[in-house]
mmCIF file of C-alpha atoms in Angstrom:
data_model
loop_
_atom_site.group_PDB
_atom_site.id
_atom_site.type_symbol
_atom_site.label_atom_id
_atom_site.label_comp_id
_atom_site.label_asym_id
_atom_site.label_seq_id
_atom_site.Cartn_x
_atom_site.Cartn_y
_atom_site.Cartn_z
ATOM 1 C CA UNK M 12 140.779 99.734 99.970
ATOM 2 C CA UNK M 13 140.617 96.135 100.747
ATOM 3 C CA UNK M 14 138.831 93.855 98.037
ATOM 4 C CA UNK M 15 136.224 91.896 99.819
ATOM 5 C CA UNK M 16 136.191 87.980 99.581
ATOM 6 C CA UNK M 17 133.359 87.216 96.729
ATOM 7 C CA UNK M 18 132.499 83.708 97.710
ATOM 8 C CA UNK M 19 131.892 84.435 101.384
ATOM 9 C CA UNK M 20 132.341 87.558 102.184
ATOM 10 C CA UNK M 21 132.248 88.815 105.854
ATOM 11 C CA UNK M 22 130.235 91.812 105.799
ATOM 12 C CA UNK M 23 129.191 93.693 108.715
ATOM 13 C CA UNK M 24 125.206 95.280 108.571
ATOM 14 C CA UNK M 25 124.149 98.349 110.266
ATOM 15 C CA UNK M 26 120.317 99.325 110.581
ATOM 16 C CA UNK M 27 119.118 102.395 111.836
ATOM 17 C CA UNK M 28 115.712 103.718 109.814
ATOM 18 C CA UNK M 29 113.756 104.003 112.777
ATOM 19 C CA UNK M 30 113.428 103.339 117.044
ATOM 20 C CA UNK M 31 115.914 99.905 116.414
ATOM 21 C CA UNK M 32 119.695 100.577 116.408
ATOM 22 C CA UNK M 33 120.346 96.928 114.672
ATOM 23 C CA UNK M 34 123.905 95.811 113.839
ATOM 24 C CA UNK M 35 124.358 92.218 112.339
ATOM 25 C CA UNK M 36 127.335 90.089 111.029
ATOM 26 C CA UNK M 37 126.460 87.370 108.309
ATOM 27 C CA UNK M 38 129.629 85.110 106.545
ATOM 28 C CA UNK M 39 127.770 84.904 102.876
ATOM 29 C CA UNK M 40 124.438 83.583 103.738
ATOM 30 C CA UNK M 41 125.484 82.279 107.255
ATOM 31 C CA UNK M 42 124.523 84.398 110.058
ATOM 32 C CA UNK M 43 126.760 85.019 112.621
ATOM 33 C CA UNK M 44 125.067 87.595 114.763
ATOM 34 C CA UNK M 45 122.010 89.573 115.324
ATOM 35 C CA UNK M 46 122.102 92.194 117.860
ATOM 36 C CA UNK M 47 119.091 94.323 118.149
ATOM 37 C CA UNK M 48 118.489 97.849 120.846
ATOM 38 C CA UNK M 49 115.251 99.311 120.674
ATOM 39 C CA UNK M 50 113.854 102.644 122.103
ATOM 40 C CA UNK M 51 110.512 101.618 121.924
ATOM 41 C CA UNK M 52 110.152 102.057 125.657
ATOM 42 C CA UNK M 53 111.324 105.483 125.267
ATOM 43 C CA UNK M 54 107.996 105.908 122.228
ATOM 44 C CA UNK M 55 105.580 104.440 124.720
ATOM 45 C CA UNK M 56 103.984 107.660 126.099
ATOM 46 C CA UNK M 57 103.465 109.497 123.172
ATOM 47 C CA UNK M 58 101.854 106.982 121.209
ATOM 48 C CA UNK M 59 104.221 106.356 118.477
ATOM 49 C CA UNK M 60 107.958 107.084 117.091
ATOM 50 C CA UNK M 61 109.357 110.750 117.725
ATOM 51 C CA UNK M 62 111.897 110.992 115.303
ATOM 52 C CA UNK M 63 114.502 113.560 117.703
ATOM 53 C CA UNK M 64 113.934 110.655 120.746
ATOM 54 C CA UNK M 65 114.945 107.984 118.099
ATOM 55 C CA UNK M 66 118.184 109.312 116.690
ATOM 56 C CA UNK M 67 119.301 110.490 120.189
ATOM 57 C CA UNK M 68 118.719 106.795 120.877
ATOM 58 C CA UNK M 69 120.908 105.262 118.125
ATOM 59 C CA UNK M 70 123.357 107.833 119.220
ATOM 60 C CA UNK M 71 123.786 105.958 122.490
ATOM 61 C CA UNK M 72 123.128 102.370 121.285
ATOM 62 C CA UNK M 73 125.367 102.331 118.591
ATOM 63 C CA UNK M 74 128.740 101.474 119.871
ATOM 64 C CA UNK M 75 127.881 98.776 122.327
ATOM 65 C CA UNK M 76 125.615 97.302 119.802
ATOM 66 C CA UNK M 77 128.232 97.010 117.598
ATOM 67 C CA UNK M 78 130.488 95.545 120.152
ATOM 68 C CA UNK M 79 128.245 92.998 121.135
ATOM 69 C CA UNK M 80 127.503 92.112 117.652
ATOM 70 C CA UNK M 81 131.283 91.389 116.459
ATOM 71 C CA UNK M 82 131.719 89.714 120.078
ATOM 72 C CA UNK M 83 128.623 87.422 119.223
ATOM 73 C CA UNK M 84 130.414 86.178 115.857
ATOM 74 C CA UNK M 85 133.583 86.575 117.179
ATOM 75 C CA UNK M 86 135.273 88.866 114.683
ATOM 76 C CA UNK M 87 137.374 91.848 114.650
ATOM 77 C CA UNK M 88 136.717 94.747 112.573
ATOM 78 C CA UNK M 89 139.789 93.621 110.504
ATOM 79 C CA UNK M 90 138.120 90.875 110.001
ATOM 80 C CA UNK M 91 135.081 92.301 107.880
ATOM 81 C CA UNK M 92 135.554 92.261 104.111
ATOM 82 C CA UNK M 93 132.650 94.666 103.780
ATOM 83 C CA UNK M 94 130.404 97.112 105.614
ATOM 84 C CA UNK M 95 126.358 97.816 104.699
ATOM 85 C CA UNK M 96 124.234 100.462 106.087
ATOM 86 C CA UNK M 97 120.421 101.390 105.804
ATOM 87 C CA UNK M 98 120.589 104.530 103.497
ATOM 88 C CA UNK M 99 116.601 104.441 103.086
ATOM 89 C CA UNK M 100 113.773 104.413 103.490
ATOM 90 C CA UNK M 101 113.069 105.742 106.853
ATOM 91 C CA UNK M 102 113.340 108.645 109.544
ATOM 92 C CA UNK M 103 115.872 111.095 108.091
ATOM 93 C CA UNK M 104 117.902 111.545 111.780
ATOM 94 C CA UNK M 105 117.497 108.528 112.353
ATOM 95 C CA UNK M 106 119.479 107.104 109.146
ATOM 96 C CA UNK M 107 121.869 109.631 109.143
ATOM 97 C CA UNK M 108 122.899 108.028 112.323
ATOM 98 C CA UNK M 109 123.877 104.933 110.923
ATOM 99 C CA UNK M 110 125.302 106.218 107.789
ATOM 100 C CA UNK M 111 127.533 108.455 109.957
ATOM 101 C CA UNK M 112 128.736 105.539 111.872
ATOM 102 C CA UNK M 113 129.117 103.507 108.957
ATOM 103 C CA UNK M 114 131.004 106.039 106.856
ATOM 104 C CA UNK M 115 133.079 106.335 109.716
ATOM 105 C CA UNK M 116 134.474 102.841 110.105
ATOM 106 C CA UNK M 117 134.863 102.909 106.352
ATOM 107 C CA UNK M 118 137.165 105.422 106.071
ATOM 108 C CA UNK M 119 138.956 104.289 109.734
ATOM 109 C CA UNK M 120 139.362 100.752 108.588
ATOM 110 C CA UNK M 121 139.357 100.369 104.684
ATOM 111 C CA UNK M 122 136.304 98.538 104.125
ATOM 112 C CA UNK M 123 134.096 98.683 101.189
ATOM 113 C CA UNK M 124 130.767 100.356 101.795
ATOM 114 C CA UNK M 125 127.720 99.401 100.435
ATOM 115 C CA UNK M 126 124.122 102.220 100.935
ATOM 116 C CA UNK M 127 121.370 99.361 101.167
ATOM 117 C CA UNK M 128 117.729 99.652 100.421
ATOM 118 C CA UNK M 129 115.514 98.735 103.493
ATOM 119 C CA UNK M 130 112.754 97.083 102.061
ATOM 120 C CA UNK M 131 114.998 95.427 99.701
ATOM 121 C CA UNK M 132 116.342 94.018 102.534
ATOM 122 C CA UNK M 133 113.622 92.547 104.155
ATOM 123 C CA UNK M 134 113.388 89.940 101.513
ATOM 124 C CA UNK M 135 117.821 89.823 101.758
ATOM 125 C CA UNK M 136 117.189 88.389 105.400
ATOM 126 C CA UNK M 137 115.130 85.176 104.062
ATOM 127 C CA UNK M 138 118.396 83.918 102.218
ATOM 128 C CA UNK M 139 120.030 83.247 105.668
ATOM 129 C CA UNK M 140 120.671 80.529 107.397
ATOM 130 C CA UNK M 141 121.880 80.132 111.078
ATOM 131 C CA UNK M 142 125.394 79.965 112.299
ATOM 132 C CA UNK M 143 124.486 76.585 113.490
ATOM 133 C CA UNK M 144 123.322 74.886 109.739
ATOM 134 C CA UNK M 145 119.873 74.283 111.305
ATOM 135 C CA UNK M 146 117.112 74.623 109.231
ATOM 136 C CA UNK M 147 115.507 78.332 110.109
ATOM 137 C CA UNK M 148 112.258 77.824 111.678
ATOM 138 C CA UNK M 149 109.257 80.771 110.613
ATOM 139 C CA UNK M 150 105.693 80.416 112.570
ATOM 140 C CA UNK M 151 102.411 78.254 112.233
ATOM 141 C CA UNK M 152 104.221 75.560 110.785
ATOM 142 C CA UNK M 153 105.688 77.595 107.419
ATOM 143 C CA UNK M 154 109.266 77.118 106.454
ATOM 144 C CA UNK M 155 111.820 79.542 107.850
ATOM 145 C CA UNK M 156 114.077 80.651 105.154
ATOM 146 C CA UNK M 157 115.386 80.420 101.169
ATOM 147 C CA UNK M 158 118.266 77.972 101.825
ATOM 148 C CA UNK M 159 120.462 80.415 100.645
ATOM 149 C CA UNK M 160 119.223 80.877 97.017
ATOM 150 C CA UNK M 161 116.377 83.064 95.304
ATOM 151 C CA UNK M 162 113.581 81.077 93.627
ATOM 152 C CA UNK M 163 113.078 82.016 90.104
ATOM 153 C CA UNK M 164 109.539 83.490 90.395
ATOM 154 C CA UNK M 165 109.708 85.371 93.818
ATOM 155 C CA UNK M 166 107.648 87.851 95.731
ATOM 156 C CA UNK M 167 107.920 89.325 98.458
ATOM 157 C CA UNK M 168 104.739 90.672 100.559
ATOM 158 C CA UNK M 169 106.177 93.275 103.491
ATOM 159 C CA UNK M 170 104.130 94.693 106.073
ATOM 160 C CA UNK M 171 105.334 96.769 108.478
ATOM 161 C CA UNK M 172 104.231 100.031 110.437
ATOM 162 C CA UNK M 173 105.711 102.465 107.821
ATOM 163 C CA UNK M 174 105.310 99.963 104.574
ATOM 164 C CA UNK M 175 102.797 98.124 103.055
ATOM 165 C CA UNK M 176 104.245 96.577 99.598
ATOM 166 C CA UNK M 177 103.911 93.515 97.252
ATOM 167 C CA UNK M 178 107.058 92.953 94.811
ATOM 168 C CA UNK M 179 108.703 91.063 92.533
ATOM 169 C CA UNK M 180 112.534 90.266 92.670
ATOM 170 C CA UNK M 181 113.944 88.881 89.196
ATOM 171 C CA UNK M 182 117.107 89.460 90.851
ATOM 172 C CA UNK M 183 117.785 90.549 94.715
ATOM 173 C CA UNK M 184 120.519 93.055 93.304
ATOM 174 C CA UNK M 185 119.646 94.940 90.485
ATOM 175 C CA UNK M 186 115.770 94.108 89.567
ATOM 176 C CA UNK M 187 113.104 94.462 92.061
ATOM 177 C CA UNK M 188 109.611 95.329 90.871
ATOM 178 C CA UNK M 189 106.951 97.231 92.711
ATOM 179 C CA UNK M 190 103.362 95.763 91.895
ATOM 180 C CA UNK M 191 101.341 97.161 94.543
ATOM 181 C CA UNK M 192 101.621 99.284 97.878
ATOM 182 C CA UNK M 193 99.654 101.306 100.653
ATOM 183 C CA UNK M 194 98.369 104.712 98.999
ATOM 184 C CA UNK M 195 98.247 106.058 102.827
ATOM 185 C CA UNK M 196 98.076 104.677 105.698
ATOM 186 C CA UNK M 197 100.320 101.137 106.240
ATOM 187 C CA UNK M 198 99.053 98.366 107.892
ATOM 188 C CA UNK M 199 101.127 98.997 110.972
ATOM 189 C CA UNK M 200 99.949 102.357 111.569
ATOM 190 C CA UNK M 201 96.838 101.270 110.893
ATOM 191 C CA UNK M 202 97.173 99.265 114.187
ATOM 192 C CA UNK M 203 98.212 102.091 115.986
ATOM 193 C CA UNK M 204 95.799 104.364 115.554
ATOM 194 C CA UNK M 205 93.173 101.664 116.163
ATOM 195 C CA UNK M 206 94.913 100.725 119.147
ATOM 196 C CA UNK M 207 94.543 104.405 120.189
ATOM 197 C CA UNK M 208 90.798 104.542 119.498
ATOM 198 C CA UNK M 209 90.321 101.156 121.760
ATOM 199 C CA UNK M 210 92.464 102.698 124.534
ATOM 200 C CA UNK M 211 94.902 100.175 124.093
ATOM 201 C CA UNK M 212 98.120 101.754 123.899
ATOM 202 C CA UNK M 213 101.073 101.389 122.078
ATOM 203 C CA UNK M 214 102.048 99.378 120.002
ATOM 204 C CA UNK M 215 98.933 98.575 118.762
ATOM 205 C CA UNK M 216 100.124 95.869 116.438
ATOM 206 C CA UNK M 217 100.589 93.356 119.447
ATOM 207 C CA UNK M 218 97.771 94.440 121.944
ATOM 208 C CA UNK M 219 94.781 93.819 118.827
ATOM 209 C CA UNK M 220 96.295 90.332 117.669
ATOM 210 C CA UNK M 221 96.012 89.147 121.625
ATOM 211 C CA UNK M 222 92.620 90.770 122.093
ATOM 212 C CA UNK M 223 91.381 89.742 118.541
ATOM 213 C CA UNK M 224 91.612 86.312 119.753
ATOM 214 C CA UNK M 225 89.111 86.406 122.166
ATOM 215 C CA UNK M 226 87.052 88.234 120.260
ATOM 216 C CA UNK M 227 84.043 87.653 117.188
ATOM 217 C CA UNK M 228 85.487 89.060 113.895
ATOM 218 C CA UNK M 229 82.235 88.253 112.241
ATOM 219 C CA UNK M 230 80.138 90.618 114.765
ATOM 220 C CA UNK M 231 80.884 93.688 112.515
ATOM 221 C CA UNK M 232 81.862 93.788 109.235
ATOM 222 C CA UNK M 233 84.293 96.742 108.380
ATOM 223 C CA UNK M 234 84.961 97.909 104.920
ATOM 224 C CA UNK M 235 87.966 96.470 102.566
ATOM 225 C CA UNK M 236 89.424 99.418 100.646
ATOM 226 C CA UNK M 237 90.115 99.783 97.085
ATOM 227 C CA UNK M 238 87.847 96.585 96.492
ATOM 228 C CA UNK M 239 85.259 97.733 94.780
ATOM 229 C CA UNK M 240 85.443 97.135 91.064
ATOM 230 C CA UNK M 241 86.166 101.028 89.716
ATOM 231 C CA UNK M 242 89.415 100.370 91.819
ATOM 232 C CA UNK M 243 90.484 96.458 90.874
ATOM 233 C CA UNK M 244 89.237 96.188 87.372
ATOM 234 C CA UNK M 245 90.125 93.147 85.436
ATOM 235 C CA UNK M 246 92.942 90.495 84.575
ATOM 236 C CA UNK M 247 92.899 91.770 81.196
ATOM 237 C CA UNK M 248 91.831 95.740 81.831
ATOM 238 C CA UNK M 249 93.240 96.529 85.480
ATOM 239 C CA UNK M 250 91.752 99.318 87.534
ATOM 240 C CA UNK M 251 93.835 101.952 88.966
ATOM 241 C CA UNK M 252 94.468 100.059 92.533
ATOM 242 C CA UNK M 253 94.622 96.596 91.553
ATOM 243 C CA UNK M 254 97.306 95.487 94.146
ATOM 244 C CA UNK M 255 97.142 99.083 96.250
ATOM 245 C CA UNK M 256 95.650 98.902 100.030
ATOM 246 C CA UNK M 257 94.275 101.836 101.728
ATOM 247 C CA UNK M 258 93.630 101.442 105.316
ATOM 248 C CA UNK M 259 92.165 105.214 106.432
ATOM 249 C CA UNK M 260 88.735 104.473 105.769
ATOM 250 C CA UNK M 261 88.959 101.319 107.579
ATOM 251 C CA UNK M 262 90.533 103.478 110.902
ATOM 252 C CA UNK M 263 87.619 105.960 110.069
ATOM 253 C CA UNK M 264 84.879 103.414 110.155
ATOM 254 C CA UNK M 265 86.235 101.963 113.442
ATOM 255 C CA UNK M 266 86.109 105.577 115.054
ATOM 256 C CA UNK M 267 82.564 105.982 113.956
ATOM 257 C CA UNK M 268 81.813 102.383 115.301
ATOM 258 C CA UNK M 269 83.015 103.323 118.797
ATOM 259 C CA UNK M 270 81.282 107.068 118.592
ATOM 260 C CA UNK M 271 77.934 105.066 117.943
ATOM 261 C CA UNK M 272 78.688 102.661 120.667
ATOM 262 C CA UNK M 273 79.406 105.447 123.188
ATOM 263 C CA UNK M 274 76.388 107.640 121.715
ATOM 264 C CA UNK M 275 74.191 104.838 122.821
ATOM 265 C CA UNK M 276 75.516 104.736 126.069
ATOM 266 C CA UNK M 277 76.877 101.072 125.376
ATOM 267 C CA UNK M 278 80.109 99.582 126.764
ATOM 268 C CA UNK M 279 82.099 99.400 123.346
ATOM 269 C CA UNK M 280 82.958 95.600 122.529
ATOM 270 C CA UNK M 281 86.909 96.317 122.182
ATOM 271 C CA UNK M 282 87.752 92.758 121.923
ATOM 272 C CA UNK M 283 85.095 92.427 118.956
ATOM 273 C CA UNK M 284 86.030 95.328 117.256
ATOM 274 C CA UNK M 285 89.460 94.275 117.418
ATOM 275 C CA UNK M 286 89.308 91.151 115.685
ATOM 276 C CA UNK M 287 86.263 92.774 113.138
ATOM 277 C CA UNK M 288 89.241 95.434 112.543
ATOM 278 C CA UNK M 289 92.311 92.585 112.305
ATOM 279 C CA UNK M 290 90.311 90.750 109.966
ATOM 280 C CA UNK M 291 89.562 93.256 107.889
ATOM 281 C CA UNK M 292 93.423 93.954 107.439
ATOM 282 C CA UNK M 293 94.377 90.927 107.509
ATOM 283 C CA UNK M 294 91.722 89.762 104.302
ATOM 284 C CA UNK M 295 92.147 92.705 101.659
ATOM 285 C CA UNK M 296 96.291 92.211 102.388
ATOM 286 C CA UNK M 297 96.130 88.751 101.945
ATOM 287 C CA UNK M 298 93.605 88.428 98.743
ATOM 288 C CA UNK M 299 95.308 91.142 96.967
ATOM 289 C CA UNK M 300 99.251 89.572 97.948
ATOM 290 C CA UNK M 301 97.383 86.632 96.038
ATOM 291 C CA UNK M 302 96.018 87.942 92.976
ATOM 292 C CA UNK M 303 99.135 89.658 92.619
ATOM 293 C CA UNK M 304 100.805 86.711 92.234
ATOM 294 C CA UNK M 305 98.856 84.579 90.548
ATOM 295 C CA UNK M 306 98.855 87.085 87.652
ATOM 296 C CA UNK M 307 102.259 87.557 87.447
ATOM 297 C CA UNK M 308 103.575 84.340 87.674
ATOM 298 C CA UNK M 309 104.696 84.298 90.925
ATOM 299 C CA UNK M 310 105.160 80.922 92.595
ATOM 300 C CA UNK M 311 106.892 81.752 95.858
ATOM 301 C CA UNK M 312 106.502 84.472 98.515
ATOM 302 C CA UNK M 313 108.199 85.904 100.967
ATOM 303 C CA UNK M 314 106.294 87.580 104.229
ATOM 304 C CA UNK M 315 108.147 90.107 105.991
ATOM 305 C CA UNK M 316 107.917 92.823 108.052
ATOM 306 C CA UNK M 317 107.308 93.916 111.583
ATOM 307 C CA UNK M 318 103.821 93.191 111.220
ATOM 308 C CA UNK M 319 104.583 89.504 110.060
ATOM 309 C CA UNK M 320 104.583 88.565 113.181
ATOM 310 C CA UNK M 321 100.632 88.577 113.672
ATOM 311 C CA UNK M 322 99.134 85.339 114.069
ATOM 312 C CA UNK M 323 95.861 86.148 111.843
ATOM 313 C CA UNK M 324 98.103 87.809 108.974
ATOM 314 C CA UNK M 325 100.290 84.653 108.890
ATOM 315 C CA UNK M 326 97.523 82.072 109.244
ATOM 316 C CA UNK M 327 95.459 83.388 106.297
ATOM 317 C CA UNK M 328 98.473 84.351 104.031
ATOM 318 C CA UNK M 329 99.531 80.175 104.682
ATOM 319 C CA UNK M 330 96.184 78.959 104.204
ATOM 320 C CA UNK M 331 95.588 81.214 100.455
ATOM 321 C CA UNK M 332 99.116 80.555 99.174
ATOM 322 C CA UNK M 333 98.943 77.032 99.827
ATOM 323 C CA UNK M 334 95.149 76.815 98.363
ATOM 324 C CA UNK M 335 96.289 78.895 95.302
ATOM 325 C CA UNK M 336 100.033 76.478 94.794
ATOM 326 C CA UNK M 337 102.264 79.098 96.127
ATOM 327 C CA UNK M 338 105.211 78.005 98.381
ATOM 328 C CA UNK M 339 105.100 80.635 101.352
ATOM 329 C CA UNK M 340 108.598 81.777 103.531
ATOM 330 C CA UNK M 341 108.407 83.722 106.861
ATOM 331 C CA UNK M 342 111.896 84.146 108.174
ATOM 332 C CA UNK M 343 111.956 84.207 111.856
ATOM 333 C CA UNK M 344 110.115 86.419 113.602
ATOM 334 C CA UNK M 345 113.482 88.104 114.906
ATOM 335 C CA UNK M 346 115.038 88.547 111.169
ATOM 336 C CA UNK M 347 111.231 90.221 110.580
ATOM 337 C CA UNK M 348 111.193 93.382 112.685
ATOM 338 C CA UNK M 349 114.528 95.837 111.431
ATOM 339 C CA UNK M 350 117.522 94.439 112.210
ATOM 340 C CA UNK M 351 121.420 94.794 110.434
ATOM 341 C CA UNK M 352 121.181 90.880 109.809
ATOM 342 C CA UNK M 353 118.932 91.679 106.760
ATOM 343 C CA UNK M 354 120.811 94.696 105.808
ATOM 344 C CA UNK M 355 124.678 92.488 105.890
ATOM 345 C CA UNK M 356 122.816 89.604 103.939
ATOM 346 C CA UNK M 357 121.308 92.019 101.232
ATOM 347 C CA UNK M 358 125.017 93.792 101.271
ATOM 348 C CA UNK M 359 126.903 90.456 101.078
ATOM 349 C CA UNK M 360 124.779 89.591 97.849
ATOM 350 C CA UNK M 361 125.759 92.338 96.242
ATOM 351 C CA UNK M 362 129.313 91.774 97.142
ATOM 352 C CA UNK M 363 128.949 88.255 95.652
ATOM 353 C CA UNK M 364 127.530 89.681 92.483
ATOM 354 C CA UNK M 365 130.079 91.818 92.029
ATOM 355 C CA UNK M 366 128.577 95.433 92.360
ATOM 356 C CA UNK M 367 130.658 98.040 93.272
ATOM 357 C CA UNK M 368 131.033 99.833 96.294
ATOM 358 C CA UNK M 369 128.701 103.213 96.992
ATOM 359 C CA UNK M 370 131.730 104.799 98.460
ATOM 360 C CA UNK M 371 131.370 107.867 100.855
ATOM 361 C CA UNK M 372 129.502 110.111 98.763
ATOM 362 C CA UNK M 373 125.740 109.205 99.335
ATOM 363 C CA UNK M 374 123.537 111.125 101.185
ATOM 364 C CA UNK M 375 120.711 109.031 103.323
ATOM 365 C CA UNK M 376 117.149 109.397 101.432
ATOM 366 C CA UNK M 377 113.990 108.805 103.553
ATOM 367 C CA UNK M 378 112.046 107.976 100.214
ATOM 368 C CA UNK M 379 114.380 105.843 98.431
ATOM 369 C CA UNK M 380 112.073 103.979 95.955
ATOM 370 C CA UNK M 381 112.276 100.016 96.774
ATOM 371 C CA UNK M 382 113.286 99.574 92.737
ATOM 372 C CA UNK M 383 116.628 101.210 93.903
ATOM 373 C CA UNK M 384 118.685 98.467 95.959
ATOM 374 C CA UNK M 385 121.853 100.012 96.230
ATOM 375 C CA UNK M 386 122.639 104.116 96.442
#
């Protein structure tokens, strides 16, 4: 097996977890290339992912993906010092596509293989910077990226349509810290299904934020779960949910809100109840990303994600870090949704550190706990 360069190693990033068949190339921190195929199209009609549509998908993507991606950074597969795959979390099919293919070109070329934690990743992809040596750009005006090193006190907040999370990374490789998560529903789905109930299709993230905006979040005020005090407790005696989100009772107070609408024979206010709904979200995620922070010494946060690219969710989480001294990071909105980008920058960091290869052995887990990085 070849021994990977440990200053800047060339690693090669494969993401499959759910409808995006993602295959990056980074050189250290620099990236080199991004490429991205999603079946979303192919989701459309049903209303969300089917998991047997999804791997059938990667099945097709995955070798011209990969061929575009080493033609975009102009490498070879000689080239690579290292390969990293999504082993978890996600859709079981749909990562046993990717581990296939990586486990593959392992044993066909040599490489080193690395089994990389998802989420883990998410926060991996901030520590990038582009091919070019410009400064990343993120949205609204907040910096883009890490410059290539971890802050000492760093969080990450990621909200996507399967995750929901607030951490803490004392170390990117081997020490990642779950504070607080989604006990059901994530914020994501969330957006679907309330998407559904407003007829507006799928996905729901994108369709609310545009509607939201013309809309009067203040005409009806929907509930912020796990707020109340039973659930948050204190600083010095916390409650059972201190930094957990739930967002079913939120989807089941917007269904009721359109039943009595439509049981009054009224046209239902969709744009309203949009933005009433988005806020909602968008405050408990926000004030409890915060608090979690604050009381654990947290001075800088990463936002990642899918759903990071909402306008709302990154407007409010700018304005309350900067109010409470806490230096916020979006990456770009393209290194936010899944891509292999974030899963060859988490992969060449633990190549730099010095952790050993997963090998072939591993087996893909769909609920690999975010405190493992590597399998």
């Amino acid at each position: 097996m070849n021994r990977p360069d440990r200053n800047a190693p060339l690693v090669l990033g494969i993401e499959s977890s759910c409808d995006e068949t993602g295959v990056g190339v980074v050189r250290g921190t620099r990236l080199l290339a991004n490429t991205v195929s999603s079946s979303m199209d192919e989701h459309v009609r049903f209303g969300g992912v089917i998991p047997e549509i999804a791997s059938r998908a990667h099945l097709d993507a995955f070798v011209p993906t990969l061929q575009e991606a080493l033609a975009a950074a102009d490498v070879t597969l000689d080239d690579v010092d290292a390969i990293a795959v999504t082993s978890g979390p996600g859709l079981a099919g749909a990562l046993m596509v990717g581990v296939c293919a990586a486990k593959a070109l392992a044993v066909a070329t040599g490489k080193p293989l690395y089994a990389i934690n998802h989420l883990v990743a998410h926060v991996g992809v901030g520590l990038l910077e582009p091919a070019d040596g410009a400064a990343a750009s993120g949205a609204a005006g907040v910096p883009g990226g890490l410059s290539g090193s971890l802050p000492e006190n760093l969080g990450a907040l990621l909200v996507s349509g399967g995750h929901t999370e607030i951490l803490r990374i004392r170390s990117i490789t081997d020490d990642v810290e779950l504070l607080g998560s989604t006990i059901d529903d994530a914020a994501g789905e969330a957006y679907d299904k309330v998407a559904r109930l407003l007829g507006l299709g799928y996905p729901g993230g994108p369709a609310i934020d545009k509607l939201a905006r013309t809309g009067n979040a203040k005409s009806i005020r929907f509930p912020r779960g796990l707020t109340q005090p039973k659930y948050m407790g204190t600083a010095e005696e916390p409650g059972p949910h201190r930094y957990d989100w739930s967002f079913s009772g939120l989807k089941t107070a917007v269904a009721r809100c359109v039943e009595q609408f439509e049981a009054r024979g009224e046209e239902v206010p969709v744009a309203d109840i949009a933005a009433a709904f988005q806020e909602a979200v968008v405050d408990v995620i926000t004030a409890k990303a915060v608090l979690a922070c604050r009381e654990n010494g947290i001075t800088d946060l990463l936002l990642g994600g899918g759903v990071a690219a909402n306008s709302r969710l990154r407007q409010l989480t700018e304005q309350r870090c900067s109010a409470a001294g806490i230096r916020l990071t979006v990456p770009p909105l393209s290194l936010c949704t899944d891509n292999g980008a974030m899963v060859a920058a988490l992969g060449a960091q633990l190549v730099m550190s010095g952790t050993a290869p997963s090998g072939i052995g591993f087996a893909p887990d769909s609920s690999m706990p975010v405190t493992v990085v590597s399998a």
